[in-house]
Structures are given as structure tokens and as C-alpha cells.
Coordinates of N, CA and C in Angstrom, one line a residue:
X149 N 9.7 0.0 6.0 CA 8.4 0.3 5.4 C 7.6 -1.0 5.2
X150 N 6.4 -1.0 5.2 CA 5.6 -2.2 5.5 C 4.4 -2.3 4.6
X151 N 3.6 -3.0 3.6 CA 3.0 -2.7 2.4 C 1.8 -3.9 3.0
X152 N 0.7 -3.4 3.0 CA -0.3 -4.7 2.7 C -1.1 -4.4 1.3
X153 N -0.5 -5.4 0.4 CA -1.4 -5.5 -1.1 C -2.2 -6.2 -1.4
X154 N -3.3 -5.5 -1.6 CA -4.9 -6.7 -1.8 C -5.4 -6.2 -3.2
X155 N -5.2 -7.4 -4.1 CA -6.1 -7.3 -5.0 C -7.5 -7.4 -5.0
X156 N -7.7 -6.1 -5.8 CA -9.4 -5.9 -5.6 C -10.3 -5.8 -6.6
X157 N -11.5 -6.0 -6.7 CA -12.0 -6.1 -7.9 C -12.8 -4.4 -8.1
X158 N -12.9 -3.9 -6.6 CA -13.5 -2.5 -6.3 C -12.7 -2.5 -4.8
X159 N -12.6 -0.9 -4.8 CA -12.0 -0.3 -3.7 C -11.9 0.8 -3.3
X160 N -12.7 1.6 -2.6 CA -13.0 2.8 -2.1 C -12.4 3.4 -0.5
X161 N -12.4 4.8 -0.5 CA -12.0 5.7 0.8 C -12.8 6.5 1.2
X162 N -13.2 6.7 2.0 CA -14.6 7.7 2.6 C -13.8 8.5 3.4
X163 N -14.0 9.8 3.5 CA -13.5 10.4 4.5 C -14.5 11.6 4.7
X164 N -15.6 11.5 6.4 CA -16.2 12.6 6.6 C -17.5 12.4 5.4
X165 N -17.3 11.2 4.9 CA -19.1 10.9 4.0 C -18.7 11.4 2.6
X166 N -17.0 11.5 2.7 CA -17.2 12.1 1.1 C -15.9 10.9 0.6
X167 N -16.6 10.2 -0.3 CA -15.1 9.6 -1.4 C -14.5 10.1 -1.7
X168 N -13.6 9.6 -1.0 CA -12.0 10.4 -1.9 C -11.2 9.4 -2.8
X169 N -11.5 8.1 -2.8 CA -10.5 7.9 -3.9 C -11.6 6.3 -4.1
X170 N -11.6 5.8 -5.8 CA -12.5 5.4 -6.0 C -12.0 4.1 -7.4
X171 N -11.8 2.9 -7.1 CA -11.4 2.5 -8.2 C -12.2 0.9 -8.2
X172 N -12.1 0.7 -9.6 CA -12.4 -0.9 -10.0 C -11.7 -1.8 -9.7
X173 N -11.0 -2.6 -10.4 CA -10.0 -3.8 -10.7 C -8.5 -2.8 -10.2
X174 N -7.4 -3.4 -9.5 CA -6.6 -2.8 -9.2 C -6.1 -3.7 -8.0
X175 N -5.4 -2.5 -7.5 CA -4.5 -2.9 -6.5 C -5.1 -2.0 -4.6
X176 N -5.4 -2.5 -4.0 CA -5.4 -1.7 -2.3 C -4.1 -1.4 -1.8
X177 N -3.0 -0.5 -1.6 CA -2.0 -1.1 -1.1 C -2.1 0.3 0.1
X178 N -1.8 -0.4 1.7 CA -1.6 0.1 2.7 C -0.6 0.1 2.8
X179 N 0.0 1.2 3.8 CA 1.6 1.9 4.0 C 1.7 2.1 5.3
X180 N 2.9 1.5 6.1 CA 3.2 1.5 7.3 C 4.2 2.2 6.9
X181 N 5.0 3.2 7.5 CA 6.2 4.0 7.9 C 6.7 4.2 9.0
X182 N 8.3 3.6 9.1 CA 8.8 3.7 10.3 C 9.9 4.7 9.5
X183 N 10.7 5.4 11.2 CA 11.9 5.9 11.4 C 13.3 5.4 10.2
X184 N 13.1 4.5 10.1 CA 14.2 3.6 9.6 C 14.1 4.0 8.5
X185 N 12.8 4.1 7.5 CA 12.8 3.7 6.0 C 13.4 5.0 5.8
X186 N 13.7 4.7 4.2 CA 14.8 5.6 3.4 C 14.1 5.5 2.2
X187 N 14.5 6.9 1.4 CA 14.2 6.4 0.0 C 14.5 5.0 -1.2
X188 N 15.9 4.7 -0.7 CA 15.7 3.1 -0.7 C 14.5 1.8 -0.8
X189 N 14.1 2.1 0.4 CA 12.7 1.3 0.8 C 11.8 1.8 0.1
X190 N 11.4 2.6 -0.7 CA 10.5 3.4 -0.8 C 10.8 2.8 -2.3
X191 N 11.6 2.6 -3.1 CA 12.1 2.3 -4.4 C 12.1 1.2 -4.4
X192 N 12.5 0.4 -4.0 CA 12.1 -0.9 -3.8 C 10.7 -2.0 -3.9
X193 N 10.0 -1.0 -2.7 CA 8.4 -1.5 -2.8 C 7.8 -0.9 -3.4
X194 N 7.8 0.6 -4.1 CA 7.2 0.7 -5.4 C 7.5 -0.1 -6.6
X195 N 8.8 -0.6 -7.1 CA 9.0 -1.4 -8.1 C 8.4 -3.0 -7.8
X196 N 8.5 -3.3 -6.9 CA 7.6 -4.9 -6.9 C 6.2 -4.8 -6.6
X197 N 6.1 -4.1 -6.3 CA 4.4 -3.6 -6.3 C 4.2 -3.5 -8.0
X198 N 4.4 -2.4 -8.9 CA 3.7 -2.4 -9.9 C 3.8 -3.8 -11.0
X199 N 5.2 -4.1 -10.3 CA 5.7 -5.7 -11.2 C 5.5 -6.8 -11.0
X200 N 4.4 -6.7 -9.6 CA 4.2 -8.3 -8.9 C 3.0 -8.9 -9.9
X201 N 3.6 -9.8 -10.4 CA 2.4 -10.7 -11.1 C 1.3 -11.4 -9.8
X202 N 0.2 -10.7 -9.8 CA -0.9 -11.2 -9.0 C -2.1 -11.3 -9.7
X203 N -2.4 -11.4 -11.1 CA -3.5 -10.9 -12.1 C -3.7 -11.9 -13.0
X204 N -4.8 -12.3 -13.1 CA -4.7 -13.6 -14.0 C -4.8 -13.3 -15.4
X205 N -3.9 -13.9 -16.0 CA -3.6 -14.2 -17.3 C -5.1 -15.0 -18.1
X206 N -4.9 -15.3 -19.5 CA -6.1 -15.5 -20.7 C -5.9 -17.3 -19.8
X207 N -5.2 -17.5 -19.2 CA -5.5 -19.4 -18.8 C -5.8 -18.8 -17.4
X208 N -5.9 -17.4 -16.5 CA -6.1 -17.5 -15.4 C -5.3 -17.7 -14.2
X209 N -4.0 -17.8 -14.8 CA -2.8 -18.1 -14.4 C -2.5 -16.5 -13.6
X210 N -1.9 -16.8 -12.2 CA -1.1 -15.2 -12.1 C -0.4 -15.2 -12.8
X211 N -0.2 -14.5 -13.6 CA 1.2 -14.0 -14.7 C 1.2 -12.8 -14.8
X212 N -0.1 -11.7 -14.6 CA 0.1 -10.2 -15.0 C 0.1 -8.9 -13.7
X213 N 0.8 -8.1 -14.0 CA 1.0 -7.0 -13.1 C -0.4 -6.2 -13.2
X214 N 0.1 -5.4 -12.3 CA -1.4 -4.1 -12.5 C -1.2 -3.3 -13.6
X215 N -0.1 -2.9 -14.1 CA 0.1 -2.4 -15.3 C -0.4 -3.1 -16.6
X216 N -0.4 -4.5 -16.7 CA -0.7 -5.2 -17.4 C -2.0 -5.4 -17.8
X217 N -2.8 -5.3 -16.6 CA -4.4 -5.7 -17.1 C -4.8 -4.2 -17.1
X218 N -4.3 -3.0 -17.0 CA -4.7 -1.5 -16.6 C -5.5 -1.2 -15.9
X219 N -5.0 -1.8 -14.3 CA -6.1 -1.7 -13.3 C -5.5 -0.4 -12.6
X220 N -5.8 -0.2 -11.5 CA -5.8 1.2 -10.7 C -5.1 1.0 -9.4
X221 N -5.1 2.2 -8.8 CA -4.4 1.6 -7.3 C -4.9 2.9 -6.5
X222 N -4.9 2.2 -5.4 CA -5.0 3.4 -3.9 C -4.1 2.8 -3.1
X223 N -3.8 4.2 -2.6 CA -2.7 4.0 -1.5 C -3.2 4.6 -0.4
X224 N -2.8 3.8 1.0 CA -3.7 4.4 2.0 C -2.7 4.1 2.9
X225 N -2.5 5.2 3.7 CA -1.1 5.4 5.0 C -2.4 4.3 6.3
X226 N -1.3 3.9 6.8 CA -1.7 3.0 7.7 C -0.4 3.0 8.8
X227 N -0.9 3.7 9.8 CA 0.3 3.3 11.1 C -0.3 2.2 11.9
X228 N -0.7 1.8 12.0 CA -0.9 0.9 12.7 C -0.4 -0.7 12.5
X229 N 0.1 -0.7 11.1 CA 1.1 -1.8 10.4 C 2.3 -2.1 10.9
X230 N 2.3 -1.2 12.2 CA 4.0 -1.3 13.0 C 3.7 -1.3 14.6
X231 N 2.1 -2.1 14.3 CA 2.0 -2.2 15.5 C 2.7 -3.2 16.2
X232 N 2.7 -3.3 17.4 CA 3.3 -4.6 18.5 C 3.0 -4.9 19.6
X233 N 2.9 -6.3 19.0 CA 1.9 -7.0 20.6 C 3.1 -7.8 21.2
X234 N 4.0 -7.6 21.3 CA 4.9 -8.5 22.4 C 4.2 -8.6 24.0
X235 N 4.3 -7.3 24.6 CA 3.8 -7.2 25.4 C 2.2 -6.6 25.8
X236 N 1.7 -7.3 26.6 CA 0.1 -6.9 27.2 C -0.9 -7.4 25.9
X237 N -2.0 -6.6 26.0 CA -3.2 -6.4 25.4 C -3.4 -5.1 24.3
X238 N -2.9 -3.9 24.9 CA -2.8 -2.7 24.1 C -1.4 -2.8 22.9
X239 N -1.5 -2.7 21.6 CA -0.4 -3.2 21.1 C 0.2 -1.2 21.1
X240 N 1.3 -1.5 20.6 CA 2.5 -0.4 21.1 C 2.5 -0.2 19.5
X241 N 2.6 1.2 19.1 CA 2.8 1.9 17.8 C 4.6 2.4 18.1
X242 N 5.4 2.5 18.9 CA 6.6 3.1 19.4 C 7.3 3.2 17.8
X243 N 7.2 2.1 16.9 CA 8.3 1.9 15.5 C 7.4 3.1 14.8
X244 N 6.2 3.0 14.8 CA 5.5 4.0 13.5 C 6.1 5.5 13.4
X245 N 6.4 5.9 12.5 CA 7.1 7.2 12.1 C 6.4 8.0 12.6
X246 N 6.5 9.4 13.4 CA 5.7 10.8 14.2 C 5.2 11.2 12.4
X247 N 4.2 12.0 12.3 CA 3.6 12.9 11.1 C 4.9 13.5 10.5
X248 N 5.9 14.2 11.3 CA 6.9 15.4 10.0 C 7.3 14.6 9.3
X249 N 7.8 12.9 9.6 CA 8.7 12.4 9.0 C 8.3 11.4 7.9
X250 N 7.0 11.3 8.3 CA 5.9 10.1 7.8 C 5.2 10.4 6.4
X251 N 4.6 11.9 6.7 CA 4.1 12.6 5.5 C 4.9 12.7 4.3
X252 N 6.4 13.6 4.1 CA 6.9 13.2 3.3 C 7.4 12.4 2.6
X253 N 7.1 11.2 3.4 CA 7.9 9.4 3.0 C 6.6 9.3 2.3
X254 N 5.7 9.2 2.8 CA 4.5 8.8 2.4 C 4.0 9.4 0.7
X255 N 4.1 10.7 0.6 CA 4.3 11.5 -0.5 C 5.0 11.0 -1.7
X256 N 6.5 10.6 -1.4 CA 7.8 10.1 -1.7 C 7.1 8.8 -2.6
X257 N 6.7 8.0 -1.7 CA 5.5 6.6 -1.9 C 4.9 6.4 -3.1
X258 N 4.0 7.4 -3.1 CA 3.1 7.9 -4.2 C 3.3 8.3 -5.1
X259 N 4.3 9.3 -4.9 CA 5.0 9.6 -6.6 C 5.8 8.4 -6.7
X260 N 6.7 7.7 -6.3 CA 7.6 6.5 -6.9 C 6.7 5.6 -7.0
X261 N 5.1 5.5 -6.6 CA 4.5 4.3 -7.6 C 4.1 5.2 -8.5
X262 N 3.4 6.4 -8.8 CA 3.3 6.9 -9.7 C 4.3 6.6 -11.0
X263 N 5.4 6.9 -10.6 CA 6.6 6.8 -11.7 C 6.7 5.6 -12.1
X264 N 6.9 4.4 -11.6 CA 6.6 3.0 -12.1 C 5.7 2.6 -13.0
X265 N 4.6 3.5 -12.4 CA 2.9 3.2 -13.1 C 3.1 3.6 -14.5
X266 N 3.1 4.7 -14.3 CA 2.9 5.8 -15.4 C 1.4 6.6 -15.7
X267 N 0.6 6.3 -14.5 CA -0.3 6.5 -14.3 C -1.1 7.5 -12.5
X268 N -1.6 8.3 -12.6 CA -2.0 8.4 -11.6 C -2.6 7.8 -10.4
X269 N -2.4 7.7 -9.1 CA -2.6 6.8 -8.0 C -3.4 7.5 -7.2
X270 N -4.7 6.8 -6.6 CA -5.5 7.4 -6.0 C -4.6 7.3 -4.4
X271 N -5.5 7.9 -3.7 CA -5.0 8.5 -2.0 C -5.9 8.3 -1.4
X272 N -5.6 7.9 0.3 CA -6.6 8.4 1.0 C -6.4 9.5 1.7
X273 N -6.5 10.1 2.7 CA -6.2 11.5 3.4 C -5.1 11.1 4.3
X274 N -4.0 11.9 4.4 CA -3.0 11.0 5.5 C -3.4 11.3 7.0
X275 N -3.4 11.1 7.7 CA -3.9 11.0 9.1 C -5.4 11.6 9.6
X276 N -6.5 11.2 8.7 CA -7.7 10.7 8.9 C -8.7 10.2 9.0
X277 N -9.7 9.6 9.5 CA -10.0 8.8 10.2 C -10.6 8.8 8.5
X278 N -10.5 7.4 8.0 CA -10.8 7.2 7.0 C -11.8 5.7 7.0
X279 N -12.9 5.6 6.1 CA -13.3 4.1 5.9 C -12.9 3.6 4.8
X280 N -12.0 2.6 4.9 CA -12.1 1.9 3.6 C -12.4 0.7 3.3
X281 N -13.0 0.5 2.1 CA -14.5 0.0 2.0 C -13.4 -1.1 0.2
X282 N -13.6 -2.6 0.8 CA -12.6 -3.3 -0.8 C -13.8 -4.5 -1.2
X283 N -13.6 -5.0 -1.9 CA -13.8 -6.2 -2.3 C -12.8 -7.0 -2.8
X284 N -12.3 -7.8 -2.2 CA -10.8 -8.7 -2.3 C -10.9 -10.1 -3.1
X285 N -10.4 -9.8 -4.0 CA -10.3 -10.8 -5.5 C -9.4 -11.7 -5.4
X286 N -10.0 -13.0 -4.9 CA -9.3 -13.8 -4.8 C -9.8 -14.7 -3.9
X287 N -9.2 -14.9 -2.1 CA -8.8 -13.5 -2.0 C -6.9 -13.6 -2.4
X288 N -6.8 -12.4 -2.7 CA -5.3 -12.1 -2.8 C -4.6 -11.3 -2.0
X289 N -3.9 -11.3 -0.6 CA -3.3 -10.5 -0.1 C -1.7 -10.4 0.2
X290 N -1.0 -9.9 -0.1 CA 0.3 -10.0 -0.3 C 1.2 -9.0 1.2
X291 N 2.0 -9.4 2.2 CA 2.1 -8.4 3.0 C 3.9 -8.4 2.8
X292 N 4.7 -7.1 2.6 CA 5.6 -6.5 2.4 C 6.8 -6.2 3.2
X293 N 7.6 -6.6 3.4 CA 8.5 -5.3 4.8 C 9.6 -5.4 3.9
X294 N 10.3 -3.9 4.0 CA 11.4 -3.8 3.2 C 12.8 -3.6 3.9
X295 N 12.5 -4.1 4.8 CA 13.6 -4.1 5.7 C 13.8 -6.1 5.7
X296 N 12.7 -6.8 5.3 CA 13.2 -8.3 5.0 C 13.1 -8.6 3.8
X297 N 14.0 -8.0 3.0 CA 13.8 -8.3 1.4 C 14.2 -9.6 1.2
X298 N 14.7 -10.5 1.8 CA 14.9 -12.0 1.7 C 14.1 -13.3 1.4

């Protein structure tokens, strides 16, 4: 599983001209799913996501989580995170998880940051042509794979 986290100061999801998910100060976090991941992976990168100190502290310092300053989060499925360009020009999705297996992971996702949070987590639509629309604070972007927890 593959995470891109961007601290945001605003961060929205359009789908079809209608916002679907809509937040201030918080977190962006995109979600690649492969074949491979497990609930494991999934527990993992929810728990360093809601505990990653990326938030500045009263000196400005990163020291605070998103829980900490009580910012918000969207989560937005992204296959294309498992893209690969080894070969050619067209990159190859072949790792990205098919929809049966992806949706539920993806679901799985959102409630275990939920549970971390303790708070509700905005969404974008899963396999929708979606715009998302950030302003990146910082900038701050943090990228994930839980298969290299090293």
C-alpha cells in the first residue's frame, strides 16, 4: 500500500461539479492499493499517518500530529501510485489492485484512520474521475510504502 501525505491548509474533491469532500487545515492523503497489501499494511499506515508529527508547534517546530492541532483529513484512492515506468513511455498499472479487491481495502483504510482519529474522515468517490483541488502548507509532502517500513 502506498500513501501520498500533503499537509494542507484547504483541500477539496469535485466529482461531476459537486464537492464531495471539503476540509481546512488537515491532512490530503492518497491511497495506492496493490494485490499484496493486507490488513497489516493497512494498520500500519493508518497509525503513522494520524501520529506523524508534521504540524507546527507554538515555536513552529514540527512537533504536532493532525490530531493535535484538530485538523481534518481526505482520503482519496489513487491507482495510479503503482504506476511504472521501467519500460517505454506509457507507464504500466499491472501492481494496482482490480476494483473487488481494492474497494474493500480501501474501505478497511478509512475506517482504521477513522479509529486512530476518532473522528470522521472525508472521501473522495472510489473510481471516479474526481478533481482534487489542495493548497499545500509548507510545502509538506510525505510519500509512504508499507511494504518498505525501513
Amino acid at each position: 500500500m502506498r500513501v501520498v501525505v500533503q499537509r494542507v491548509s484547504q483541500a477539496s474533491v469535485t466529482v461531476d461539479s459537486k464537492i464531495v469532500a471539503d476540509i481546512q487545515k488537515g491532512l490530503l492523503v492518497l491511497v495506492g492499493i496493490e494485490e499484496a497489501d493486507t490488513q497489516e499494511d493497512i494498520d500500519w499506515l493508518a497509525g503513522k499517518i494520524i501520529k506523524m508529527r508534521i504540524f507546527g508547534d507554538e515555536n513552529d517546530v514540527m512537533n504536532c500530529s493532525v490530531q493535535d492541532i484538530d485538523g481534518n483529513i481526505i482520503v482519496v484512492s489513487q491507482f495510479t501510485l503503482h504506476a511504472s515506468t521501467k519500460k517505454g513511455n506509457r507507464p504500466s498499472y499491472i501492481k494496482a489492485a482490480k476494483p473487488d479487491f481494492a474497494i474493500p481495502m480501501y474501505e478497511n483504510f478509512v475506517s482504521a484512520i477513522e479509529k486512530e482519529f476518532g473522528k470522521k474522515v472525508q472521501t473522495g468517490i472510489f473510481g471516479a474521475d474526481m478533481k482534487v483541488s489542495l493548497l499545500n502548507d509548507g510545502p509538506v509532502t510525505i510519500v509512504m510504502d508499507s511494504k518498505n517500513r525501513e
